[in-house]
Amino acid sequence: MAASSWHWIDPSTGWQRAHEVLSPGGWMALLGHVVVRVPGEPEVYAETADLHEQFCPGDPGWGHPPLEDEVRTTDEGWGLVDDPGGLFGPTIVRWYPTVQWFNGDGFADHLRSLSLYRRLDRDVREPLLDAIAERIRTHMGDRASRRYLSVLRVGQRAK
């Protein structure tokens, strides 16, 4: 089982190693999470894009999450990771949507835990997050959603 970690594994050795450690008939499971958006719903990234550009000009890490329906089109195979070749049989794919709701301060605290924001210098990060919290309070009714689409991909070890 790999939960939000398989992308750290060297694909040239990872699948082979997983195949070797599993008994014949054993199962490999990958669990991942993607931040998504749905059409028509106020979206924090869209509401704060100008703030991101103001505090971190030209940073390519900012942007809109993909639409949930677009992510669900990856409903076969192992998704966005390298294919294991013939080491594992067909996958079983299950989707689990989740929504977290935050007020402005809570959303800023959540962002503080993410590597994209943690890597920023404190003197850039804290004013940015304060501005995001204020924007959520004043333009979004102090209520912002963070939608996730979790996916479980399971495949049986080939002989």
PDB file of C-alpha atoms in Angstrom:
ATOM      1  CA  MET A   1       0.000   0.000   0.000  1.00  0.00           C
ATOM      2  CA  ALA A   2       1.264   3.434  -0.895  1.00  0.00           C
ATOM      3  CA  ALA A   3      -0.766   6.441   0.271  1.00  0.00           C
ATOM      4  CA  SER A   4       0.129   9.691  -1.484  1.00  0.00           C
ATOM      5  CA  SER A   5       3.714   8.522  -1.785  1.00  0.00           C
ATOM      6  CA  TRP A   6       4.210   6.402  -4.914  1.00  0.00           C
ATOM      7  CA  HIS A   7       5.313   9.433  -6.938  1.00  0.00           C
ATOM      8  CA  TRP A   8       8.462   9.490  -4.744  1.00  0.00           C
ATOM      9  CA  ILE A   9       9.441   5.957  -5.818  1.00  0.00           C
ATOM     10  CA  ASP A  10      11.902   5.513  -8.681  1.00  0.00           C
ATOM     11  CA  PRO A  11       9.736   3.998 -11.447  1.00  0.00           C
ATOM     12  CA  SER A  12      12.694   2.073 -12.874  1.00  0.00           C
ATOM     13  CA  THR A  13      12.830  -0.070  -9.720  1.00  0.00           C
ATOM     14  CA  GLY A  14       9.612   0.517  -7.768  1.00  0.00           C
ATOM     15  CA  TRP A  15       7.167  -1.693  -9.629  1.00  0.00           C
ATOM     16  CA  GLN A  16       9.674  -4.538  -9.881  1.00  0.00           C
ATOM     17  CA  ARG A  17      10.413  -4.321  -6.146  1.00  0.00           C
ATOM     18  CA  ALA A  18       6.702  -4.262  -5.261  1.00  0.00           C
ATOM     19  CA  HIS A  19       6.179  -7.320  -7.457  1.00  0.00           C
ATOM     20  CA  GLU A  20       9.057  -9.153  -5.748  1.00  0.00           C
ATOM     21  CA  VAL A  21       7.908  -8.529  -2.168  1.00  0.00           C
ATOM     22  CA  LEU A  22       4.293  -9.558  -2.807  1.00  0.00           C
ATOM     23  CA  SER A  23       3.305 -13.206  -2.740  1.00  0.00           C
ATOM     24  CA  PRO A  24       1.696 -14.604  -5.896  1.00  0.00           C
ATOM     25  CA  GLY A  25      -1.878 -13.343  -5.911  1.00  0.00           C
ATOM     26  CA  GLY A  26      -0.990 -10.439  -3.568  1.00  0.00           C
ATOM     27  CA  TRP A  27      -2.472  -7.003  -4.133  1.00  0.00           C
ATOM     28  CA  MET A  28      -0.881  -3.605  -4.702  1.00  0.00           C
ATOM     29  CA  ALA A  29      -2.882  -0.538  -3.667  1.00  0.00           C
ATOM     30  CA  LEU A  30      -2.174   3.109  -4.446  1.00  0.00           C
ATOM     31  CA  LEU A  31      -4.161   5.812  -2.702  1.00  0.00           C
ATOM     32  CA  GLY A  32      -3.929   9.397  -3.903  1.00  0.00           C
ATOM     33  CA  HIS A  33      -5.682  12.697  -3.419  1.00  0.00           C
ATOM     34  CA  VAL A  34      -6.251  15.522  -5.910  1.00  0.00           C
ATOM     35  CA  VAL A  35      -7.605  18.978  -5.131  1.00  0.00           C
ATOM     36  CA  VAL A  36     -10.423  19.559  -7.630  1.00  0.00           C
ATOM     37  CA  ARG A  37     -13.071  22.123  -8.441  1.00  0.00           C
ATOM     38  CA  VAL A  38     -16.626  21.966  -9.735  1.00  0.00           C
ATOM     39  CA  PRO A  39     -18.160  24.422 -12.231  1.00  0.00           C
ATOM     40  CA  GLY A  40     -20.117  27.296 -10.757  1.00  0.00           C
ATOM     41  CA  GLU A  41     -18.751  27.001  -7.225  1.00  0.00           C
ATOM     42  CA  PRO A  42     -16.660  29.888  -5.872  1.00  0.00           C
ATOM     43  CA  GLU A  43     -13.103  28.646  -5.890  1.00  0.00           C
ATOM     44  CA  VAL A  44     -10.381  29.952  -3.592  1.00  0.00           C
ATOM     45  CA  TYR A  45      -7.632  29.872  -6.208  1.00  0.00           C
ATOM     46  CA  ALA A  46      -9.689  31.976  -8.617  1.00  0.00           C
ATOM     47  CA  GLU A  47     -10.621  34.401  -5.843  1.00  0.00           C
ATOM     48  CA  THR A  48      -6.992  34.827  -4.733  1.00  0.00           C
ATOM     49  CA  ALA A  49      -5.016  34.563  -7.990  1.00  0.00           C
ATOM     50  CA  ASP A  50      -4.217  38.275  -7.898  1.00  0.00           C
ATOM     51  CA  LEU A  51      -2.833  37.945  -4.359  1.00  0.00           C
ATOM     52  CA  HIS A  52      -0.606  35.050  -5.353  1.00  0.00           C
ATOM     53  CA  GLU A  53       0.709  37.052  -8.279  1.00  0.00           C
ATOM     54  CA  GLN A  54       1.215  40.133  -6.096  1.00  0.00           C
ATOM     55  CA  PHE A  55       3.222  38.297  -3.430  1.00  0.00           C
ATOM     56  CA  CYS A  56       4.920  35.661  -5.643  1.00  0.00           C
ATOM     57  CA  PRO A  57       5.037  37.046  -9.185  1.00  0.00           C
ATOM     58  CA  GLY A  58       5.438  34.496 -11.937  1.00  0.00           C
ATOM     59  CA  ASP A  59       5.337  31.438  -9.666  1.00  0.00           C
ATOM     60  CA  PRO A  60       4.080  28.591 -11.893  1.00  0.00           C
ATOM     61  CA  GLY A  61       2.801  26.598  -8.897  1.00  0.00           C
ATOM     62  CA  TRP A  62      -0.356  28.675  -8.580  1.00  0.00           C
ATOM     63  CA  GLY A  63      -3.417  28.030 -10.637  1.00  0.00           C
ATOM     64  CA  HIS A  64      -6.784  26.449 -10.803  1.00  0.00           C
ATOM     65  CA  PRO A  65      -7.227  22.852  -9.723  1.00  0.00           C
ATOM     66  CA  PRO A  66      -8.575  20.564 -12.440  1.00  0.00           C
ATOM     67  CA  LEU A  67     -12.294  19.973 -12.765  1.00  0.00           C
ATOM     68  CA  GLU A  68     -13.511  16.922 -10.861  1.00  0.00           C
ATOM     69  CA  ASP A  69     -15.006  15.405 -14.018  1.00  0.00           C
ATOM     70  CA  GLU A  70     -11.658  15.750 -15.831  1.00  0.00           C
ATOM     71  CA  VAL A  71      -9.835  13.903 -13.058  1.00  0.00           C
ATOM     72  CA  ARG A  72     -12.393  11.105 -13.106  1.00  0.00           C
ATOM     73  CA  THR A  73     -11.484  10.356 -16.741  1.00  0.00           C
ATOM     74  CA  THR A  74      -8.344   8.633 -15.397  1.00  0.00           C
ATOM     75  CA  ASP A  75     -10.491   5.711 -14.275  1.00  0.00           C
ATOM     76  CA  GLU A  76      -8.356   2.951 -15.749  1.00  0.00           C
ATOM     77  CA  GLY A  77      -4.880   1.694 -15.012  1.00  0.00           C
ATOM     78  CA  TRP A  78      -2.612   3.250 -12.431  1.00  0.00           C
ATOM     79  CA  GLY A  79      -3.456   6.859 -13.213  1.00  0.00           C
ATOM     80  CA  LEU A  80      -0.699   9.399 -13.617  1.00  0.00           C
ATOM     81  CA  VAL A  81       2.154   7.159 -12.422  1.00  0.00           C
ATOM     82  CA  ASP A  82       4.219   5.008 -14.788  1.00  0.00           C
ATOM     83  CA  ASP A  83       2.525   1.792 -15.876  1.00  0.00           C
ATOM     84  CA  PRO A  84       3.988  -1.364 -14.307  1.00  0.00           C
ATOM     85  CA  GLY A  85       3.913  -3.317 -17.551  1.00  0.00           C
ATOM     86  CA  GLY A  86       2.809  -6.914 -17.040  1.00  0.00           C
ATOM     87  CA  LEU A  87       3.750  -7.077 -13.342  1.00  0.00           C
ATOM     88  CA  PHE A  88       0.178  -6.497 -12.147  1.00  0.00           C
ATOM     89  CA  GLY A  89      -3.210  -7.373 -13.580  1.00  0.00           C
ATOM     90  CA  PRO A  90      -6.081  -5.000 -14.369  1.00  0.00           C
ATOM     91  CA  THR A  91      -6.815  -2.372 -11.752  1.00  0.00           C
ATOM     92  CA  ILE A  92      -9.917  -1.789  -9.713  1.00  0.00           C
ATOM     93  CA  VAL A  93     -10.508   1.967  -9.333  1.00  0.00           C
ATOM     94  CA  ARG A  94     -12.707   3.642  -6.721  1.00  0.00           C
ATOM     95  CA  TRP A  95     -13.277   7.382  -6.231  1.00  0.00           C
ATOM     96  CA  TYR A  96     -14.040   9.088  -2.911  1.00  0.00           C
ATOM     97  CA  PRO A  97     -15.034  12.776  -3.031  1.00  0.00           C
ATOM     98  CA  THR A  98     -14.521  14.897   0.082  1.00  0.00           C
ATOM     99  CA  VAL A  99     -15.136  18.548   0.866  1.00  0.00           C
ATOM    100  CA  GLN A 100     -13.505  20.477   3.700  1.00  0.00           C
ATOM    101  CA  TRP A 101     -14.943  23.853   4.690  1.00  0.00           C
ATOM    102  CA  PHE A 102     -12.818  26.597   6.217  1.00  0.00           C
ATOM    103  CA  ASN A 103     -13.172  30.131   7.428  1.00  0.00           C
ATOM    104  CA  GLY A 104     -10.453  32.542   6.299  1.00  0.00           C
ATOM    105  CA  ASP A 105      -8.099  31.934   9.222  1.00  0.00           C
ATOM    106  CA  GLY A 106      -8.606  28.169   9.023  1.00  0.00           C
ATOM    107  CA  PHE A 107      -7.831  28.122   5.316  1.00  0.00           C
ATOM    108  CA  ALA A 108      -4.642  30.132   5.882  1.00  0.00           C
ATOM    109  CA  ASP A 109      -3.628  27.678   8.624  1.00  0.00           C
ATOM    110  CA  HIS A 110      -4.291  24.783   6.259  1.00  0.00           C
ATOM    111  CA  LEU A 111      -2.115  26.369   3.565  1.00  0.00           C
ATOM    112  CA  ARG A 112       0.702  26.771   6.110  1.00  0.00           C
ATOM    113  CA  SER A 113       0.914  22.961   6.234  1.00  0.00           C
ATOM    114  CA  LEU A 114       1.439  22.564   2.471  1.00  0.00           C
ATOM    115  CA  SER A 115       4.924  22.376   0.969  1.00  0.00           C
ATOM    116  CA  LEU A 116       4.031  24.882  -1.761  1.00  0.00           C
ATOM    117  CA  TYR A 117       3.578  27.524   0.956  1.00  0.00           C
ATOM    118  CA  ARG A 118       6.094  26.214   3.495  1.00  0.00           C
ATOM    119  CA  ARG A 119       8.915  26.694   0.995  1.00  0.00           C
ATOM    120  CA  LEU A 120       8.181  30.433   0.774  1.00  0.00           C
ATOM    121  CA  ASP A 121      10.229  32.797   2.917  1.00  0.00           C
ATOM    122  CA  ARG A 122       8.280  33.654   6.052  1.00  0.00           C
ATOM    123  CA  ASP A 123       8.268  37.367   5.142  1.00  0.00           C
ATOM    124  CA  VAL A 124       6.444  36.488   1.905  1.00  0.00           C
ATOM    125  CA  ARG A 125       4.312  33.584   3.156  1.00  0.00           C
ATOM    126  CA  GLU A 126       2.710  35.259   6.167  1.00  0.00           C
ATOM    127  CA  PRO A 127       1.551  38.458   4.401  1.00  0.00           C
ATOM    128  CA  LEU A 128       0.229  36.322   1.530  1.00  0.00           C
ATOM    129  CA  LEU A 129      -1.700  34.026   3.875  1.00  0.00           C
ATOM    130  CA  ASP A 130      -3.023  37.002   5.869  1.00  0.00           C
ATOM    131  CA  ALA A 131      -4.268  38.527   2.601  1.00  0.00           C
ATOM    132  CA  ILE A 132      -5.881  35.222   1.549  1.00  0.00           C
ATOM    133  CA  ALA A 133      -7.648  34.941   4.927  1.00  0.00           C
ATOM    134  CA  GLU A 134      -8.903  38.522   4.601  1.00  0.00           C
ATOM    135  CA  ARG A 135     -10.125  37.880   1.037  1.00  0.00           C
ATOM    136  CA  ILE A 136     -12.074  34.812   2.181  1.00  0.00           C
ATOM    137  CA  ARG A 137     -13.616  36.827   5.031  1.00  0.00           C
ATOM    138  CA  THR A 138     -14.584  39.810   2.881  1.00  0.00           C
ATOM    139  CA  HIS A 139     -15.359  38.324  -0.560  1.00  0.00           C
ATOM    140  CA  MET A 140     -16.462  34.773   0.173  1.00  0.00           C
ATOM    141  CA  GLY A 141     -18.568  35.211   3.306  1.00  0.00           C
ATOM    142  CA  ASP A 142     -15.767  33.724   5.465  1.00  0.00           C
ATOM    143  CA  ARG A 143     -16.462  30.287   3.977  1.00  0.00           C
ATOM    144  CA  ALA A 144     -14.191  28.510   1.519  1.00  0.00           C
ATOM    145  CA  SER A 145     -14.254  24.932   0.324  1.00  0.00           C
ATOM    146  CA  ARG A 146     -11.378  22.632  -0.458  1.00  0.00           C
ATOM    147  CA  ARG A 147     -12.606  19.754  -2.636  1.00  0.00           C
ATOM    148  CA  TYR A 148     -10.640  16.559  -2.888  1.00  0.00           C
ATOM    149  CA  LEU A 149     -11.090  13.536  -5.055  1.00  0.00           C
ATOM    150  CA  SER A 150      -9.369  10.578  -3.470  1.00  0.00           C
ATOM    151  CA  VAL A 151      -8.709   7.571  -5.655  1.00  0.00           C
ATOM    152  CA  LEU A 152      -7.879   4.019  -4.704  1.00  0.00           C
ATOM    153  CA  ARG A 153      -6.251   1.899  -7.402  1.00  0.00           C
ATOM    154  CA  VAL A 154      -5.778  -1.794  -6.653  1.00  0.00           C
ATOM    155  CA  GLY A 155      -4.175  -4.440  -8.820  1.00  0.00           C
ATOM    156  CA  GLN A 156      -3.279  -8.067  -8.251  1.00  0.00           C
ATOM    157  CA  ARG A 157       0.292  -9.265  -8.674  1.00  0.00           C
ATOM    158  CA  ALA A 158       0.743 -11.201 -11.888  1.00  0.00           C
ATOM    159  CA  LYS A 159       2.426 -14.613 -11.637  1.00  0.00           C
TER     160      LYS A 159
END
